[in-house]
PDB file of C-alpha atoms in Angstrom:
ATOM      1  CA  UNK A1137     -41.658-114.238-160.905  1.00  0.00           C
ATOM      2  CA  UNK A1138     -40.580-117.818-160.313  1.00  0.00           C
ATOM      3  CA  UNK A1139     -42.520-120.833-159.133  1.00  0.00           C
ATOM      4  CA  UNK A1140     -40.110-123.449-157.811  1.00  0.00           C
ATOM      5  CA  UNK A1141     -40.270-127.089-156.768  1.00  0.00           C
ATOM      6  CA  UNK A1142     -37.263-127.391-154.442  1.00  0.00           C
ATOM      7  CA  UNK A1143     -36.314-130.594-152.594  1.00  0.00           C
ATOM      8  CA  UNK A1144     -37.140-130.209-148.897  1.00  0.00           C
ATOM      9  CA  UNK A1145     -33.675-131.347-147.823  1.00  0.00           C
ATOM     10  CA  UNK A1146     -32.025-128.243-149.340  1.00  0.00           C
ATOM     11  CA  UNK A1147     -34.630-125.679-148.227  1.00  0.00           C
ATOM     12  CA  UNK A1148     -34.287-123.865-144.909  1.00  0.00           C
ATOM     13  CA  UNK A1149     -37.509-122.360-143.531  1.00  0.00           C
ATOM     14  CA  UNK A1150     -37.268-119.712-140.810  1.00  0.00           C
ATOM     15  CA  UNK A1151     -39.482-117.099-139.225  1.00  0.00           C
ATOM     16  CA  UNK A1152     -39.000-113.783-141.011  1.00  0.00           C
ATOM     17  CA  UNK A1153     -39.439-111.862-137.733  1.00  0.00           C
ATOM     18  CA  UNK A1154     -37.019-114.072-135.783  1.00  0.00           C
ATOM     19  CA  UNK A1155     -34.437-113.869-138.576  1.00  0.00           C
ATOM     20  CA  UNK A1156     -34.615-110.062-138.616  1.00  0.00           C
ATOM     21  CA  UNK A1157     -34.262-109.937-134.825  1.00  0.00           C
ATOM     22  CA  UNK A1158     -31.240-112.235-134.969  1.00  0.00           C
ATOM     23  CA  UNK A1159     -29.746-110.236-137.837  1.00  0.00           C
ATOM     24  CA  UNK A1160     -30.106-107.112-135.679  1.00  0.00           C
ATOM     25  CA  UNK A1161     -28.232-108.873-132.873  1.00  0.00           C
ATOM     26  CA  UNK A1162     -25.520-110.254-135.196  1.00  0.00           C
ATOM     27  CA  UNK A1163     -24.858-106.799-136.650  1.00  0.00           C
ATOM     28  CA  UNK A1164     -24.745-105.119-133.241  1.00  0.00           C
ATOM     29  CA  UNK A1165     -28.004-103.175-133.446  1.00  0.00           C
ATOM     30  CA  UNK A1166     -29.899-105.246-130.854  1.00  0.00           C
ATOM     31  CA  UNK A1167     -28.990-106.945-127.571  1.00  0.00           C
ATOM     32  CA  UNK A1168     -30.921-110.140-128.268  1.00  0.00           C
ATOM     33  CA  UNK A1169     -31.614-112.867-129.288  1.00  0.00           C
ATOM     34  CA  UNK A1170     -28.147-114.362-128.806  1.00  0.00           C
ATOM     35  CA  UNK A1171     -29.226-117.619-130.458  1.00  0.00           C
ATOM     36  CA  UNK A1172     -31.168-118.066-133.701  1.00  0.00           C
ATOM     37  CA  UNK A1173     -34.398-120.083-133.459  1.00  0.00           C
ATOM     38  CA  UNK A1174     -34.168-122.442-136.439  1.00  0.00           C
ATOM     39  CA  UNK A1175     -37.573-124.086-135.805  1.00  0.00           C
ATOM     40  CA  UNK A1176     -39.273-122.302-138.689  1.00  0.00           C
ATOM     41  CA  UNK A1177     -42.371-121.418-136.661  1.00  0.00           C
ATOM     42  CA  UNK A1178     -44.248-118.122-136.929  1.00  0.00           C
ATOM     43  CA  UNK A1179     -43.899-116.104-133.745  1.00  0.00           C
ATOM     44  CA  UNK A1180     -46.827-113.692-134.047  1.00  0.00           C
ATOM     45  CA  UNK A1181     -49.859-113.069-136.258  1.00  0.00           C
ATOM     46  CA  UNK A1182     -48.063-110.783-138.755  1.00  0.00           C
ATOM     47  CA  UNK A1183     -44.995-113.023-139.096  1.00  0.00           C
ATOM     48  CA  UNK A1184     -44.280-114.950-142.290  1.00  0.00           C
ATOM     49  CA  UNK A1185     -42.113-117.952-143.088  1.00  0.00           C
ATOM     50  CA  UNK A1186     -39.193-117.340-145.416  1.00  0.00           C
ATOM     51  CA  UNK A1187     -37.427-120.129-147.263  1.00  0.00           C
ATOM     52  CA  UNK A1188     -33.801-119.939-148.314  1.00  0.00           C
ATOM     53  CA  UNK A1189     -32.122-122.229-150.820  1.00  0.00           C
ATOM     54  CA  UNK A1190     -28.354-122.565-151.344  1.00  0.00           C
ATOM     55  CA  UNK A1191     -28.533-122.436-155.138  1.00  0.00           C
ATOM     56  CA  UNK A1192     -31.007-122.554-157.988  1.00  0.00           C
ATOM     57  CA  UNK A1193     -31.164-125.519-160.353  1.00  0.00           C
ATOM     58  CA  UNK A1194     -32.919-125.270-163.701  1.00  0.00           C
ATOM     59  CA  UNK A1195     -34.901-128.443-163.028  1.00  0.00           C
ATOM     60  CA  UNK A1196     -36.466-126.810-159.943  1.00  0.00           C
ATOM     61  CA  UNK A1197     -38.108-124.070-162.042  1.00  0.00           C
ATOM     62  CA  UNK A1198     -41.766-124.918-162.608  1.00  0.00           C
ATOM     63  CA  UNK A1199     -42.756-121.563-164.141  1.00  0.00           C
ATOM     64  CA  UNK A1200     -41.093-118.231-164.874  1.00  0.00           C
ATOM     65  CA  UNK A1201     -42.865-115.052-165.932  1.00  0.00           C
ATOM     66  CA  UNK A1202     -42.116-111.319-165.923  1.00  0.00           C
ATOM     67  CA  UNK A1203     -42.935-109.434-162.739  1.00  0.00           C
ATOM     68  CA  UNK A1204     -45.286-106.540-163.358  1.00  0.00           C
ATOM     69  CA  UNK A1205     -44.888-104.185-160.371  1.00  0.00           C
ATOM     70  CA  UNK A1206     -47.778-102.220-158.925  1.00  0.00           C
ATOM     71  CA  UNK A1207     -48.000 -98.434-159.327  1.00  0.00           C
ATOM     72  CA  UNK A1208     -46.361 -97.705-155.934  1.00  0.00           C
ATOM     73  CA  UNK A1209     -43.348 -99.879-156.791  1.00  0.00           C
ATOM     74  CA  UNK A1210     -43.004 -98.211-160.201  1.00  0.00           C
ATOM     75  CA  UNK A1211     -43.092 -94.772-158.555  1.00  0.00           C
ATOM     76  CA  UNK A1212     -40.385 -95.779-156.025  1.00  0.00           C
ATOM     77  CA  UNK A1213     -38.130 -97.120-158.795  1.00  0.00           C
ATOM     78  CA  UNK A1214     -38.591 -94.013-160.929  1.00  0.00           C
ATOM     79  CA  UNK A1215     -37.852 -91.768-157.926  1.00  0.00           C
ATOM     80  CA  UNK A1216     -34.665 -93.625-156.911  1.00  0.00           C
ATOM     81  CA  UNK A1217     -31.703 -92.835-159.202  1.00  0.00           C
ATOM     82  CA  UNK A1218     -29.891 -96.071-158.323  1.00  0.00           C
ATOM     83  CA  UNK A1219     -32.899 -98.298-159.004  1.00  0.00           C
ATOM     84  CA  UNK A1220     -33.892 -96.276-162.064  1.00  0.00           C
ATOM     85  CA  UNK A1221     -30.422 -96.870-163.485  1.00  0.00           C
ATOM     86  CA  UNK A1222     -30.419-100.625-162.760  1.00  0.00           C
ATOM     87  CA  UNK A1223     -33.909-101.553-163.921  1.00  0.00           C
ATOM     88  CA  UNK A1224     -35.957-100.709-166.972  1.00  0.00           C
ATOM     89  CA  UNK A1225     -39.719-100.610-166.654  1.00  0.00           C
ATOM     90  CA  UNK A1226     -41.272-102.325-169.640  1.00  0.00           C
ATOM     91  CA  UNK A1227     -44.827-103.105-170.611  1.00  0.00           C
ATOM     92  CA  UNK A1228     -44.337-106.650-169.238  1.00  0.00           C
ATOM     93  CA  UNK A1229     -42.730-105.581-165.974  1.00  0.00           C
ATOM     94  CA  UNK A1230     -39.187-105.072-164.730  1.00  0.00           C
ATOM     95  CA  UNK A1231     -36.065-106.094-166.580  1.00  0.00           C
ATOM     96  CA  UNK A1232     -32.491-105.639-165.508  1.00  0.00           C
ATOM     97  CA  UNK A1233     -30.654-103.170-167.728  1.00  0.00           C
ATOM     98  CA  UNK A1234     -27.636-104.649-169.531  1.00  0.00           C
ATOM     99  CA  UNK A1235     -24.290-103.485-168.130  1.00  0.00           C
ATOM    100  CA  UNK A1236     -23.420-101.568-171.312  1.00  0.00           C
ATOM    101  CA  UNK A1237     -26.712 -99.692-171.103  1.00  0.00           C
ATOM    102  CA  UNK A1238     -26.143 -98.928-167.397  1.00  0.00           C
ATOM    103  CA  UNK A1239     -22.564 -97.816-168.039  1.00  0.00           C
ATOM    104  CA  UNK A1240     -23.850 -95.423-170.686  1.00  0.00           C
ATOM    105  CA  UNK A1241     -25.574 -93.306-168.048  1.00  0.00           C
ATOM    106  CA  UNK A1242     -22.562 -93.663-165.740  1.00  0.00           C
ATOM    107  CA  UNK A1243     -20.266 -92.470-168.542  1.00  0.00           C
ATOM    108  CA  UNK A1244     -22.500 -89.469-169.166  1.00  0.00           C
ATOM    109  CA  UNK A1245     -22.253 -88.494-165.490  1.00  0.00           C
ATOM    110  CA  UNK A1246     -18.519 -89.321-165.141  1.00  0.00           C
ATOM    111  CA  UNK A1247     -16.896 -89.069-168.581  1.00  0.00           C
ATOM    112  CA  UNK A1248     -13.276 -89.448-167.436  1.00  0.00           C
ATOM    113  CA  UNK A1249     -13.901 -92.425-165.167  1.00  0.00           C
ATOM    114  CA  UNK A1250     -16.402 -94.117-167.471  1.00  0.00           C
ATOM    115  CA  UNK A1251     -14.145 -93.992-170.494  1.00  0.00           C
ATOM    116  CA  UNK A1252     -11.246 -95.468-168.540  1.00  0.00           C
ATOM    117  CA  UNK A1253     -13.389 -98.361-167.306  1.00  0.00           C
ATOM    118  CA  UNK A1254     -14.947 -99.229-170.655  1.00  0.00           C
ATOM    119  CA  UNK A1255     -12.406 -98.143-173.272  1.00  0.00           C
ATOM    120  CA  UNK A1256      -9.028 -98.469-171.609  1.00  0.00           C
ATOM    121  CA  UNK A1257      -9.131-100.943-168.726  1.00  0.00           C
ATOM    122  CA  UNK A1258      -6.103-100.957-166.448  1.00  0.00           C
ATOM    123  CA  UNK A1259      -3.955-104.061-166.576  1.00  0.00           C
TER     124      UNK A1259
END
């Protein structure tokens, strides 16, 4: 979990609901809105403001700590083979599995492909 102090001039605040509606339009799943509302205002009581930044600078990090997921999140990760393979649940929270560790389970499932990727890369 990160706490950041980001300069206002690089942060873009938008309505989460409006962004999702516009994303639906842009991907062809909805007929509107044709224009994105960039005002950053909440549009209804359950809406939230999301903030996007173009990059992350070390000097913007105020605090960093492990994220300890709740029991429901842990159960979803353990039930999903893709997430279970990508993340390890530790006492302190989630950590991303190293690529070699992740490839180990891939190699076990696909021995011919996995060995070619790791041991004998194509040139």
